[in-house]
C-alpha atoms as a PDB file:
ATOM      1  CA  MET A   1     -15.650   2.872 -23.289  1.00  0.00           C
ATOM      2  CA  GLU A   2     -12.278   1.237 -22.784  1.00  0.00           C
ATOM      3  CA  LYS A   3     -11.538  -0.597 -19.554  1.00  0.00           C
ATOM      4  CA  ILE A   4      -9.071   1.230 -17.346  1.00  0.00           C
ATOM      5  CA  ALA A   5      -5.766  -0.576 -16.804  1.00  0.00           C
ATOM      6  CA  SER A   6      -6.509  -1.791 -13.270  1.00  0.00           C
ATOM      7  CA  PHE A   7      -9.652  -3.581 -14.497  1.00  0.00           C
ATOM      8  CA  THR A   8      -7.625  -5.614 -17.000  1.00  0.00           C
ATOM      9  CA  ILE A   9      -5.633  -7.424 -14.282  1.00  0.00           C
ATOM     10  CA  ASP A  10      -6.868 -10.964 -13.628  1.00  0.00           C
ATOM     11  CA  HIS A  11      -8.031 -10.623 -10.022  1.00  0.00           C
ATOM     12  CA  ILE A  12      -8.688 -14.366  -9.829  1.00  0.00           C
ATOM     13  CA  LYS A  13      -4.945 -15.068 -10.214  1.00  0.00           C
ATOM     14  CA  LEU A  14      -3.786 -12.015  -8.219  1.00  0.00           C
ATOM     15  CA  GLU A  15      -2.057 -12.727  -4.902  1.00  0.00           C
ATOM     16  CA  PRO A  16      -0.655 -10.423  -2.225  1.00  0.00           C
ATOM     17  CA  GLY A  17       2.449  -8.646  -3.475  1.00  0.00           C
ATOM     18  CA  VAL A  18       3.918  -5.344  -4.623  1.00  0.00           C
ATOM     19  CA  TYR A  19       3.138  -4.549  -8.243  1.00  0.00           C
ATOM     20  CA  VAL A  20       3.720  -1.640 -10.601  1.00  0.00           C
ATOM     21  CA  SER A  21       0.187  -0.731 -11.559  1.00  0.00           C
ATOM     22  CA  ARG A  22       1.080   1.999 -14.061  1.00  0.00           C
ATOM     23  CA  LYS A  23       3.547   4.692 -15.004  1.00  0.00           C
ATOM     24  CA  ASP A  24       2.338   8.129 -15.987  1.00  0.00           C
ATOM     25  CA  HIS A  25       4.307  10.987 -17.480  1.00  0.00           C
ATOM     26  CA  VAL A  26       3.721  14.522 -16.251  1.00  0.00           C
ATOM     27  CA  LYS A  27       5.938  16.843 -18.309  1.00  0.00           C
ATOM     28  CA  ASP A  28       9.438  15.378 -17.809  1.00  0.00           C
ATOM     29  CA  GLN A  29       8.545  13.471 -14.611  1.00  0.00           C
ATOM     30  CA  VAL A  30       7.486   9.819 -14.299  1.00  0.00           C
ATOM     31  CA  ILE A  31       4.901   8.976 -11.626  1.00  0.00           C
ATOM     32  CA  THR A  32       4.919   5.285 -10.671  1.00  0.00           C
ATOM     33  CA  THR A  33       1.739   3.852  -9.161  1.00  0.00           C
ATOM     34  CA  PHE A  34       2.205   0.761  -7.011  1.00  0.00           C
ATOM     35  CA  ASP A  35      -0.442  -1.794  -6.129  1.00  0.00           C
ATOM     36  CA  LEU A  36       0.305  -2.904  -2.565  1.00  0.00           C
ATOM     37  CA  ARG A  37      -1.958  -5.947  -2.516  1.00  0.00           C
ATOM     38  CA  MET A  38      -2.420  -7.190   1.044  1.00  0.00           C
ATOM     39  CA  THR A  39      -5.129  -9.818   0.534  1.00  0.00           C
ATOM     40  CA  SER A  40      -6.086 -12.183  -2.281  1.00  0.00           C
ATOM     41  CA  PRO A  41      -9.025 -10.598  -4.120  1.00  0.00           C
ATOM     42  CA  ASN A  42     -12.269 -12.567  -4.108  1.00  0.00           C
ATOM     43  CA  ASP A  43     -10.563 -15.291  -2.062  1.00  0.00           C
ATOM     44  CA  GLU A  44      -9.895 -13.820   1.392  1.00  0.00           C
ATOM     45  CA  PRO A  45     -12.008 -11.452   3.453  1.00  0.00           C
ATOM     46  CA  VAL A  46     -11.405  -7.789   2.666  1.00  0.00           C
ATOM     47  CA  MET A  47     -10.023  -5.428   5.287  1.00  0.00           C
ATOM     48  CA  ASN A  48     -12.560  -3.472   7.322  1.00  0.00           C
ATOM     49  CA  THR A  49     -12.654   0.294   6.950  1.00  0.00           C
ATOM     50  CA  ALA A  50     -11.350   0.988  10.479  1.00  0.00           C
ATOM     51  CA  GLU A  51      -8.057  -0.840   9.936  1.00  0.00           C
ATOM     52  CA  VAL A  52      -7.741   0.466   6.376  1.00  0.00           C
ATOM     53  CA  HIS A  53      -8.209   3.991   7.710  1.00  0.00           C
ATOM     54  CA  THR A  54      -5.604   3.418  10.445  1.00  0.00           C
ATOM     55  CA  ILE A  55      -3.061   1.970   7.985  1.00  0.00           C
ATOM     56  CA  GLU A  56      -3.664   4.945   5.708  1.00  0.00           C
ATOM     57  CA  HIS A  57      -2.963   7.453   8.514  1.00  0.00           C
ATOM     58  CA  LEU A  58       0.159   5.620   9.689  1.00  0.00           C
ATOM     59  CA  ALA A  59       1.597   4.948   6.222  1.00  0.00           C
ATOM     60  CA  ALA A  60       0.997   8.500   5.012  1.00  0.00           C
ATOM     61  CA  THR A  61       2.648   9.868   8.164  1.00  0.00           C
ATOM     62  CA  PHE A  62       5.598   7.483   7.752  1.00  0.00           C
ATOM     63  CA  LEU A  63       6.100   8.273   4.065  1.00  0.00           C
ATOM     64  CA  ARG A  64       5.776  12.051   4.460  1.00  0.00           C
ATOM     65  CA  ASN A  65       8.469  11.923   7.162  1.00  0.00           C
ATOM     66  CA  HIS A  66      10.823   9.473   5.441  1.00  0.00           C
ATOM     67  CA  GLU A  67      14.209  11.060   4.770  1.00  0.00           C
ATOM     68  CA  GLU A  68      14.570   9.691   1.232  1.00  0.00           C
ATOM     69  CA  PHE A  69      10.933   9.448   0.076  1.00  0.00           C
ATOM     70  CA  LYS A  70       9.130  12.377   1.732  1.00  0.00           C
ATOM     71  CA  ASP A  71       9.573  14.591  -1.332  1.00  0.00           C
ATOM     72  CA  LYS A  72       8.818  11.739  -3.755  1.00  0.00           C
ATOM     73  CA  THR A  73       5.535  10.653  -2.157  1.00  0.00           C
ATOM     74  CA  ILE A  74       2.565  11.841  -4.210  1.00  0.00           C
ATOM     75  CA  TYR A  75      -0.200   9.767  -2.637  1.00  0.00           C
ATOM     76  CA  PHE A  76      -0.895   6.783  -0.395  1.00  0.00           C
ATOM     77  CA  GLY A  77      -4.453   5.519  -0.041  1.00  0.00           C
ATOM     78  CA  PRO A  78      -6.778   2.531  -0.005  1.00  0.00           C
ATOM     79  CA  MET A  79      -8.258   0.658  -2.929  1.00  0.00           C
ATOM     80  CA  GLY A  80     -12.019   0.794  -3.065  1.00  0.00           C
ATOM     81  CA  CYS A  81     -12.157  -3.006  -2.907  1.00  0.00           C
ATOM     82  CA  ARG A  82     -10.279  -2.912   0.438  1.00  0.00           C
ATOM     83  CA  THR A  83      -7.730  -5.557  -0.604  1.00  0.00           C
ATOM     84  CA  GLY A  84      -4.747  -3.190  -0.581  1.00  0.00           C
ATOM     85  CA  PHE A  85      -3.407   0.295  -1.149  1.00  0.00           C
ATOM     86  CA  TYR A  86      -2.041   2.487  -3.904  1.00  0.00           C
ATOM     87  CA  LEU A  87       1.260   4.291  -3.498  1.00  0.00           C
ATOM     88  CA  LEU A  88       2.235   6.946  -6.043  1.00  0.00           C
ATOM     89  CA  LEU A  89       5.882   7.993  -6.137  1.00  0.00           C
ATOM     90  CA  ALA A  90       7.605  10.582  -8.270  1.00  0.00           C
ATOM     91  CA  GLY A  91      10.211   8.646 -10.237  1.00  0.00           C
ATOM     92  CA  ASP A  92      10.574   5.677 -12.552  1.00  0.00           C
ATOM     93  CA  TYR A  93      10.579   2.630 -10.261  1.00  0.00           C
ATOM     94  CA  GLU A  94      10.137  -1.117 -10.458  1.00  0.00           C
ATOM     95  CA  SER A  95       8.454  -3.150  -7.733  1.00  0.00           C
ATOM     96  CA  GLY A  96      11.695  -4.512  -6.323  1.00  0.00           C
ATOM     97  CA  ASP A  97      13.044  -0.987  -5.870  1.00  0.00           C
ATOM     98  CA  ILE A  98      10.653  -0.232  -3.025  1.00  0.00           C
ATOM     99  CA  ILE A  99      10.664  -3.508  -1.073  1.00  0.00           C
ATOM    100  CA  PRO A 100      13.064  -2.143   1.585  1.00  0.00           C
ATOM    101  CA  LEU A 101      10.832   0.944   1.946  1.00  0.00           C
ATOM    102  CA  MET A 102       7.700  -1.226   2.223  1.00  0.00           C
ATOM    103  CA  ILE A 103       9.325  -3.451   4.851  1.00  0.00           C
ATOM    104  CA  GLU A 104      10.333  -0.381   6.838  1.00  0.00           C
ATOM    105  CA  MET A 105       6.851   1.155   6.497  1.00  0.00           C
ATOM    106  CA  TYR A 106       4.919  -1.975   7.440  1.00  0.00           C
ATOM    107  CA  GLU A 107       7.255  -2.621  10.393  1.00  0.00           C
ATOM    108  CA  PHE A 108       6.449   0.931  11.534  1.00  0.00           C
ATOM    109  CA  ILE A 109       2.723   0.146  11.249  1.00  0.00           C
ATOM    110  CA  ARG A 110       3.103  -3.263  12.928  1.00  0.00           C
ATOM    111  CA  ASP A 111       5.016  -1.782  15.873  1.00  0.00           C
ATOM    112  CA  PHE A 112       3.071   1.459  16.280  1.00  0.00           C
ATOM    113  CA  LYS A 113       1.476   2.036  19.696  1.00  0.00           C
ATOM    114  CA  GLY A 114      -0.297   5.049  21.084  1.00  0.00           C
ATOM    115  CA  GLU A 115      -2.396   7.768  19.481  1.00  0.00           C
ATOM    116  CA  VAL A 116      -2.790   7.379  15.711  1.00  0.00           C
ATOM    117  CA  PRO A 117      -1.517  10.553  13.997  1.00  0.00           C
ATOM    118  CA  GLY A 118      -4.374  12.701  12.758  1.00  0.00           C
ATOM    119  CA  ALA A 119      -7.047  10.747  14.673  1.00  0.00           C
ATOM    120  CA  SER A 120      -8.838  13.727  16.143  1.00  0.00           C
ATOM    121  CA  PRO A 121     -12.003  15.610  15.149  1.00  0.00           C
ATOM    122  CA  LYS A 122      -9.898  18.622  14.161  1.00  0.00           C
ATOM    123  CA  ASP A 123      -7.599  16.589  11.872  1.00  0.00           C
ATOM    124  CA  CYS A 124      -9.856  13.927  10.321  1.00  0.00           C
ATOM    125  CA  GLY A 125     -13.372  13.693   8.948  1.00  0.00           C
ATOM    126  CA  ASN A 126     -13.999  10.246  10.457  1.00  0.00           C
ATOM    127  CA  TYR A 127     -11.543  10.055  13.354  1.00  0.00           C
ATOM    128  CA  LEU A 128     -13.540   7.479  15.324  1.00  0.00           C
ATOM    129  CA  ASP A 129     -13.257   4.863  12.555  1.00  0.00           C
ATOM    130  CA  MET A 130      -9.843   3.513  13.591  1.00  0.00           C
ATOM    131  CA  ASN A 131      -8.601   0.076  14.663  1.00  0.00           C
ATOM    132  CA  LEU A 132      -4.925   0.141  15.599  1.00  0.00           C
ATOM    133  CA  GLY A 133      -4.850  -3.456  16.853  1.00  0.00           C
ATOM    134  CA  MET A 134      -6.070  -4.801  13.512  1.00  0.00           C
ATOM    135  CA  ALA A 135      -3.751  -2.449  11.602  1.00  0.00           C
ATOM    136  CA  ASN A 136      -0.821  -3.862  13.631  1.00  0.00           C
ATOM    137  CA  PHE A 137      -2.016  -7.416  12.926  1.00  0.00           C
ATOM    138  CA  LEU A 138      -2.508  -6.874   9.175  1.00  0.00           C
ATOM    139  CA  ALA A 139       0.872  -5.179   8.798  1.00  0.00           C
ATOM    140  CA  ASP A 140       2.528  -8.136  10.541  1.00  0.00           C
ATOM    141  CA  ARG A 141       0.622 -10.576   8.324  1.00  0.00           C
ATOM    142  CA  TYR A 142       1.717  -8.738   5.140  1.00  0.00           C
ATOM    143  CA  LEU A 143       5.327  -8.663   6.324  1.00  0.00           C
ATOM    144  CA  THR A 144       5.383 -12.322   7.382  1.00  0.00           C
ATOM    145  CA  HIS A 145       3.459 -13.831   4.467  1.00  0.00           C
ATOM    146  CA  THR A 146       4.567 -11.530   1.646  1.00  0.00           C
ATOM    147  CA  LEU A 147       7.237  -8.866   2.092  1.00  0.00           C
ATOM    148  CA  TYR A 148       9.929 -10.752   4.026  1.00  0.00           C
ATOM    149  CA  HIS A 149      10.214 -13.469   1.365  1.00  0.00           C
ATOM    150  CA  ILE A 150       8.821 -11.784  -1.756  1.00  0.00           C
ATOM    151  CA  ASP A 151       9.687 -13.415  -5.068  1.00  0.00           C
ATOM    152  CA  GLU A 152       9.367 -12.428  -8.722  1.00  0.00           C
ATOM    153  CA  LYS A 153       5.864 -13.928  -8.953  1.00  0.00           C
ATOM    154  CA  HIS A 154       4.638 -11.375  -6.409  1.00  0.00           C
ATOM    155  CA  LEU A 155       6.388  -8.402  -8.053  1.00  0.00           C
ATOM    156  CA  ILE A 156       4.815  -8.676 -11.519  1.00  0.00           C
ATOM    157  CA  TYR A 157       1.098  -8.927 -12.283  1.00  0.00           C
ATOM    158  CA  PRO A 158      -0.080 -12.425 -13.307  1.00  0.00           C
ATOM    159  CA  GLN A 159      -0.854 -13.015 -16.969  1.00  0.00           C
END
């Protein structure tokens, strides 16, 4: 069997950033998958499920309510390795195209207080597994260490 594309990326060289993971064509539409890498794989501790789950709820809520991107958002969810998230958008995008959106989204997560949207037994299958404080902290860390000063090296996968 052939390796899937995401397993061909050198995770030893990979650093936090915003990367185009792949582009798929569905009829006449391009779907761009972004790798929102928040931690250095195999180098830093992975995120715990509670904060990953909280970020997922907040980011999905933000994106599905965003004036420009609500109808372009296909999916937002965690990577199994818990080092980041995948964002799928309808459209042909490059990493730099979504940096303002990512800054806005992670500032929303960093600053969010109160009840996490969808964190109830009626709305979620694991509503107790949430950690808003750590989600706020990790969003701030990603903004401060990556998004606010992102450069070309952190927009294109390492070779």
